PDB file of C-alpha atoms in Angstrom:
ATOM      1  CA  MET S   1     123.150 121.500  70.665  1.00 56.00           C
ATOM      2  CA  ASN S   2     126.691 120.677  69.541  1.00 74.00           C
ATOM      3  CA  THR S   3     127.088 117.909  66.914  1.00 93.00           C
ATOM      4  CA  LEU S   4     129.618 116.242  69.165  1.00 95.00           C
ATOM      5  CA  LEU S   5     127.108 116.042  71.972  1.00 96.00           C
ATOM      6  CA  GLU S   6     124.325 114.733  69.602  1.00 96.00           C
ATOM      7  CA  HIS S   7     126.721 112.038  68.151  1.00 97.00           C
ATOM      8  CA  VAL S   8     128.019 110.866  71.591  1.00 97.00           C
ATOM      9  CA  GLN S   9     124.490 110.642  72.974  1.00 97.00           C
ATOM     10  CA  ALA S  10     123.453 108.688  69.907  1.00 97.00           C
ATOM     11  CA  VAL S  11     126.303 106.148  70.280  1.00 97.00           C
ATOM     12  CA  LEU S  12     125.920 105.778  73.963  1.00 98.00           C
ATOM     13  CA  SER S  13     122.112 105.234  73.656  1.00 97.00           C
ATOM     14  CA  THR S  14     122.548 102.420  71.006  1.00 97.00           C
ATOM     15  CA  THR S  15     125.190 100.388  72.884  1.00 97.00           C
ATOM     16  CA  PRO S  16     122.598  98.894  75.496  1.00 98.00           C
ATOM     17  CA  GLU S  17     120.151  98.037  72.767  1.00 97.00           C
ATOM     18  CA  ARG S  18     122.935  96.251  70.846  1.00 97.00           C
ATOM     19  CA  TRP S  19     124.038  94.353  73.970  1.00 98.00           C
ATOM     20  CA  GLN S  20     120.268  93.611  74.966  1.00 98.00           C
ATOM     21  CA  ARG S  21     119.620  92.063  71.453  1.00 97.00           C
ATOM     22  CA  LEU S  22     122.827  89.938  71.570  1.00 97.00           C
ATOM     23  CA  VAL S  23     122.054  88.610  75.154  1.00 97.00           C
ATOM     24  CA  ALA S  24     118.405  88.032  74.291  1.00 97.00           C
ATOM     25  CA  THR S  25     119.111  86.113  71.246  1.00 97.00           C
ATOM     26  CA  LEU S  26     122.375  84.197  71.494  1.00 97.00           C
ATOM     27  CA  PRO S  27     122.935  81.177  73.705  1.00 96.00           C
ATOM     28  CA  ALA S  28     125.090  81.590  76.906  1.00 94.00           C
ATOM     29  CA  ASP S  29     127.782  79.232  75.588  1.00 95.00           C
ATOM     30  CA  LEU S  30     128.389  81.527  72.583  1.00 96.00           C
ATOM     31  CA  LEU S  31     128.458  84.822  74.688  1.00 97.00           C
ATOM     32  CA  THR S  32     130.851  83.203  77.226  1.00 95.00           C
ATOM     33  CA  ARG S  33     133.257  81.587  74.735  1.00 96.00           C
ATOM     34  CA  GLN S  34     136.749  82.882  74.684  1.00 94.00           C
ATOM     35  CA  PRO S  35     137.912  83.376  71.063  1.00 93.00           C
ATOM     36  CA  VAL S  36     141.481  82.285  72.174  1.00 90.00           C
ATOM     37  CA  ALA S  37     143.163  81.987  75.514  1.00 89.00           C
ATOM     38  CA  GLY S  38     143.584  85.427  77.128  1.00 88.00           C
ATOM     39  CA  GLU S  39     141.126  87.241  74.926  1.00 92.00           C
ATOM     40  CA  TRP S  40     137.707  88.348  76.163  1.00 93.00           C
ATOM     41  CA  SER S  41     134.536  86.837  75.398  1.00 95.00           C
ATOM     42  CA  ALA S  42     131.595  88.841  74.421  1.00 97.00           C
ATOM     43  CA  LEU S  43     130.237  88.732  77.999  1.00 95.00           C
ATOM     44  CA  ASN S  44     133.662  89.810  79.241  1.00 93.00           C
ATOM     45  CA  CYS S  45     133.507  92.978  76.944  1.00 95.00           C
ATOM     46  CA  LEU S  46     129.885  93.594  78.357  1.00 96.00           C
ATOM     47  CA  GLN S  47     131.316  93.314  81.866  1.00 93.00           C
ATOM     48  CA  HIS S  48     133.991  95.749  80.970  1.00 92.00           C
ATOM     49  CA  LEU S  49     131.498  98.202  79.625  1.00 95.00           C
ATOM     50  CA  LEU S  50     129.539  97.971  82.818  1.00 94.00           C
ATOM     51  CA  ASP S  51     132.784  98.483  84.892  1.00 91.00           C
ATOM     52  CA  ALA S  52     133.473 101.520  82.997  1.00 93.00           C
ATOM     53  CA  GLU S  53     129.901 102.902  83.418  1.00 93.00           C
ATOM     54  CA  TYR S  54     130.322 102.365  87.233  1.00 89.00           C
ATOM     55  CA  LYS S  55     133.921 103.536  87.774  1.00 88.00           C
ATOM     56  CA  ASN S  56     135.177 105.605  84.879  1.00 92.00           C
ATOM     57  CA  PHE S  57     133.204 107.754  82.392  1.00 95.00           C
ATOM     58  CA  PRO S  58     130.344 109.133  84.607  1.00 95.00           C
ATOM     59  CA  VAL S  59     132.690 109.590  87.513  1.00 94.00           C
ATOM     60  CA  ARG S  60     135.096 111.587  85.191  1.00 95.00           C
ATOM     61  CA  LEU S  61     132.062 113.549  83.733  1.00 97.00           C
ATOM     62  CA  ARG S  62     131.401 114.604  87.392  1.00 96.00           C
ATOM     63  CA  ALA S  63     134.934 115.564  87.851  1.00 96.00           C
ATOM     64  CA  PHE S  64     134.881 117.799  84.825  1.00 96.00           C
ATOM     65  CA  LEU S  65     131.734 119.671  86.017  1.00 95.00           C
ATOM     66  CA  ALA S  66     133.075 119.972  89.446  1.00 96.00           C
ATOM     67  CA  GLY S  67     136.459 121.143  88.201  1.00 95.00           C
ATOM     68  CA  GLU S  68     138.367 118.305  89.898  1.00 95.00           C
ATOM     69  CA  ASP S  69     141.277 116.484  88.358  1.00 94.00           C
ATOM     70  CA  PHE S  70     141.133 112.697  87.737  1.00 90.00           C
ATOM     71  CA  SER S  71     142.124 110.054  90.078  1.00 85.00           C
ATOM     72  CA  PRO S  72     144.220 107.227  88.464  1.00 80.00           C
ATOM     73  CA  PHE S  73     142.068 104.451  86.850  1.00 77.00           C
ATOM     74  CA  ASP S  74     143.419 101.153  86.587  1.00 76.00           C
ATOM     75  CA  PRO S  75     141.778  99.259  83.702  1.00 70.00           C
ATOM     76  CA  SER S  76     143.334  96.027  84.704  1.00 69.00           C
ATOM     77  CA  LEU S  77     141.129  95.844  87.660  1.00 68.00           C
ATOM     78  CA  VAL S  78     138.074  94.504  85.756  1.00 59.00           C
ATOM     79  CA  HIS S  79     134.699  92.974  86.421  1.00 60.00           C
ATOM     80  CA  SER S  80     134.861  93.462  90.170  1.00 64.00           C
ATOM     81  CA  GLY S  81     131.748  91.863  91.554  1.00 72.00           C
ATOM     82  CA  LEU S  82     130.214  91.207  88.191  1.00 74.00           C
ATOM     83  CA  ASP S  83     131.187  87.530  87.615  1.00 74.00           C
ATOM     84  CA  GLY S  84     128.132  86.115  89.363  1.00 82.00           C
ATOM     85  CA  LEU S  85     125.560  87.932  87.259  1.00 86.00           C
ATOM     86  CA  SER S  86     123.926  86.156  84.443  1.00 91.00           C
ATOM     87  CA  PRO S  87     124.043  87.688  80.982  1.00 94.00           C
ATOM     88  CA  GLN S  88     120.505  88.987  81.372  1.00 96.00           C
ATOM     89  CA  GLU S  89     121.366  90.627  84.629  1.00 95.00           C
ATOM     90  CA  LEU S  90     124.305  92.201  83.390  1.00 95.00           C
ATOM     91  CA  VAL S  91     122.652  93.827  80.317  1.00 96.00           C
ATOM     92  CA  ALA S  92     119.756  95.047  82.477  1.00 97.00           C
ATOM     93  CA  THR S  93     122.159  96.651  84.887  1.00 95.00           C
ATOM     94  CA  PHE S  94     124.185  98.154  82.103  1.00 96.00           C
ATOM     95  CA  ALA S  95     121.073  99.479  80.444  1.00 97.00           C
ATOM     96  CA  ARG S  96     119.866 101.202  83.710  1.00 97.00           C
ATOM     97  CA  THR S  97     123.291 102.599  84.643  1.00 96.00           C
ATOM     98  CA  ARG S  98     123.652 103.919  81.046  1.00 98.00           C
ATOM     99  CA  GLN S  99     120.314 105.645  81.230  1.00 98.00           C
ATOM    100  CA  GLU S 100     121.599 107.560  84.190  1.00 97.00           C
ATOM    101  CA  SER S 101     124.612 108.474  82.284  1.00 97.00           C
ATOM    102  CA  LEU S 102     122.421 109.748  79.345  1.00 97.00           C
ATOM    103  CA  VAL S 103     120.446 111.883  81.745  1.00 97.00           C
ATOM    104  CA  ALA S 104     123.669 113.378  82.994  1.00 96.00           C
ATOM    105  CA  LEU S 105     124.863 114.049  79.499  1.00 96.00           C
ATOM    106  CA  GLN S 106     121.584 115.984  78.595  1.00 95.00           C
ATOM    107  CA  SER S 107     122.636 118.689  81.071  1.00 93.00           C
ATOM    108  CA  LEU S 108     125.821 119.535  79.074  1.00 96.00           C
ATOM    109  CA  GLN S 109     126.084 122.702  77.205  1.00 94.00           C
ATOM    110  CA  ASP S 110     128.318 123.551  74.250  1.00 94.00           C
ATOM    111  CA  ASP S 111     130.619 125.711  76.345  1.00 95.00           C
ATOM    112  CA  ASP S 112     131.106 122.684  78.900  1.00 96.00           C
ATOM    113  CA  LEU S 113     133.099 120.914  76.093  1.00 97.00           C
ATOM    114  CA  THR S 114     136.139 123.167  76.589  1.00 97.00           C
ATOM    115  CA  ARG S 115     136.362 122.382  80.377  1.00 97.00           C
ATOM    116  CA  THR S 116     139.651 121.021  81.347  1.00 97.00           C
ATOM    117  CA  VAL S 117     140.989 118.849  84.046  1.00 97.00           C
ATOM    118  CA  GLN S 118     144.532 117.079  84.666  1.00 96.00           C
ATOM    119  CA  HIS S 119     144.650 113.533  83.820  1.00 95.00           C
ATOM    120  CA  PRO S 120     147.296 111.544  85.740  1.00 92.00           C
ATOM    121  CA  GLN S 121     148.782 110.018  82.501  1.00 91.00           C
ATOM    122  CA  PHE S 122     147.883 112.523  79.883  1.00 94.00           C
ATOM    123  CA  GLY S 123     148.023 115.906  81.485  1.00 95.00           C
ATOM    124  CA  THR S 124     145.565 118.463  80.455  1.00 97.00           C
ATOM    125  CA  VAL S 125     142.398 117.018  78.705  1.00 97.00           C
ATOM    126  CA  THR S 126     139.149 118.412  77.769  1.00 97.00           C
ATOM    127  CA  LEU S 127     135.629 117.240  78.200  1.00 98.00           C
ATOM    128  CA  ALA S 128     135.109 117.102  74.488  1.00 97.00           C
ATOM    129  CA  GLN S 129     138.216 114.631  74.263  1.00 98.00           C
ATOM    130  CA  MET S 130     136.757 112.446  77.021  1.00 97.00           C
ATOM    131  CA  LEU S 131     133.345 112.286  75.284  1.00 98.00           C
ATOM    132  CA  HIS S 132     135.004 111.150  72.092  1.00 98.00           C
ATOM    133  CA  THR S 133     136.868 108.632  74.114  1.00 97.00           C
ATOM    134  CA  TRP S 134     133.589 107.369  75.822  1.00 98.00           C
ATOM    135  CA  ALA S 135     131.803 106.855  72.411  1.00 98.00           C
ATOM    136  CA  ALA S 136     134.928 105.177  70.792  1.00 98.00           C
ATOM    137  CA  HIS S 137     135.287 102.997  73.880  1.00 97.00           C
ATOM    138  CA  ASP S 138     131.773 101.820  73.612  1.00 98.00           C
ATOM    139  CA  LEU S 139     132.080 101.033  69.892  1.00 98.00           C
ATOM    140  CA  MET S 140     135.432  99.397  70.320  1.00 97.00           C
ATOM    141  CA  HIS S 141     134.356  96.843  72.917  1.00 97.00           C
ATOM    142  CA  THR S 142     131.120  96.091  71.152  1.00 97.00           C
ATOM    143  CA  VAL S 143     132.999  95.293  68.009  1.00 96.00           C
ATOM    144  CA  GLN S 144     135.429  93.297  70.113  1.00 96.00           C
ATOM    145  CA  GLY S 145     132.517  91.270  71.621  1.00 97.00           C
ATOM    146  CA  GLU S 146     131.129  90.782  68.029  1.00 96.00           C
ATOM    147  CA  ARG S 147     134.500  89.538  66.884  1.00 96.00           C
ATOM    148  CA  ALA S 148     134.569  87.100  69.744  1.00 96.00           C
ATOM    149  CA  LEU S 149     131.155  85.867  68.584  1.00 96.00           C
ATOM    150  CA  MET S 150     132.326  85.640  64.985  1.00 95.00           C
ATOM    151  CA  GLN S 151     135.261  83.188  65.603  1.00 94.00           C
ATOM    152  CA  PRO S 152     133.537  79.692  65.659  1.00 93.00           C
ATOM    153  CA  PHE S 153     131.540  80.681  62.566  1.00 94.00           C
ATOM    154  CA  MET S 154     134.612  81.879  60.709  1.00 93.00           C
ATOM    155  CA  LEU S 155     136.299  78.445  61.551  1.00 89.00           C
ATOM    156  CA  GLY S 156     133.591  76.700  59.585  1.00 91.00           C
ATOM    157  CA  CYS S 157     133.495  78.847  56.486  1.00 93.00           C
ATOM    158  CA  GLY S 158     135.849  76.603  54.312  1.00 93.00           C
ATOM    159  CA  PRO S 159     136.989  78.464  51.255  1.00 95.00           C
ATOM    160  CA  TRP S 160     135.227  81.717  52.347  1.00 95.00           C
ATOM    161  CA  ARG S 161     137.251  81.963  55.466  1.00 93.00           C
ATOM    162  CA  VAL S 162     139.764  84.166  53.493  1.00 94.00           C
ATOM    163  CA  PHE S 163     137.147  86.987  53.608  1.00 94.00           C
ATOM    164  CA  PHE S 164     137.232  87.097  57.446  1.00 93.00           C
ATOM    165  CA  ARG S 165     141.166  87.068  57.930  1.00 90.00           C
ATOM    166  CA  ASP S 166     141.046  90.715  59.199  1.00 90.00           C
ATOM    167  CA  HIS S 167     138.651  89.572  61.926  1.00 91.00           C
ATOM    168  CA  GLU S 168     140.499  86.303  63.100  1.00 90.00           C
ATOM    169  CA  ILE S 169     141.737  86.530  66.593  1.00 88.00           C
ATOM    170  CA  SER S 170     144.756  84.152  66.548  1.00 77.00           C
ATOM    171  CA  THR S 171     146.864  84.989  69.542  1.00 56.00           C
ATOM    172  CA  ALA S 172     146.433  86.750  72.909  1.00 45.00           C
ATOM    173  CA  LYS S 173     147.469  90.436  73.051  1.00 48.00           C
ATOM    174  CA  GLU S 174     150.103  91.209  75.487  1.00 42.00           C
TER     175      GLU S 174
END
């Protein structure tokens, strides 16, 4: 099997485990705490990952395999129908949905990686590029969630706070 397929599957399989551990051990007020106005809480990051698992990456994987171009995806339409779920329900749903995606990824062959489709914004893209994006997206939003969790602790570090400056979230992103 191609190293890319192995690495992507490894990253995608660890994401639910990381979130399950966070949700099982951290209090809800910490998970739902926004680091600053306009920034996502850790729970918002998990909701976004679940949205992407429903509406984006597996849908696009099927499009590649069917030779169909991508439909536009609006990432600003987030968390549809997920706001009423508890953190435990969200992470359980994410884990189940991700398992389905991992099964689908197991069917890929090395020669599938060169498949191309048309992306409405980027033009011609390959399946390999999308798989890199999927793994990076998982890691990015998990780190974003962990950074949100760090904020209240960093505020209480006193003189050690200087060591965490690279992780401070001080203003909302536009």
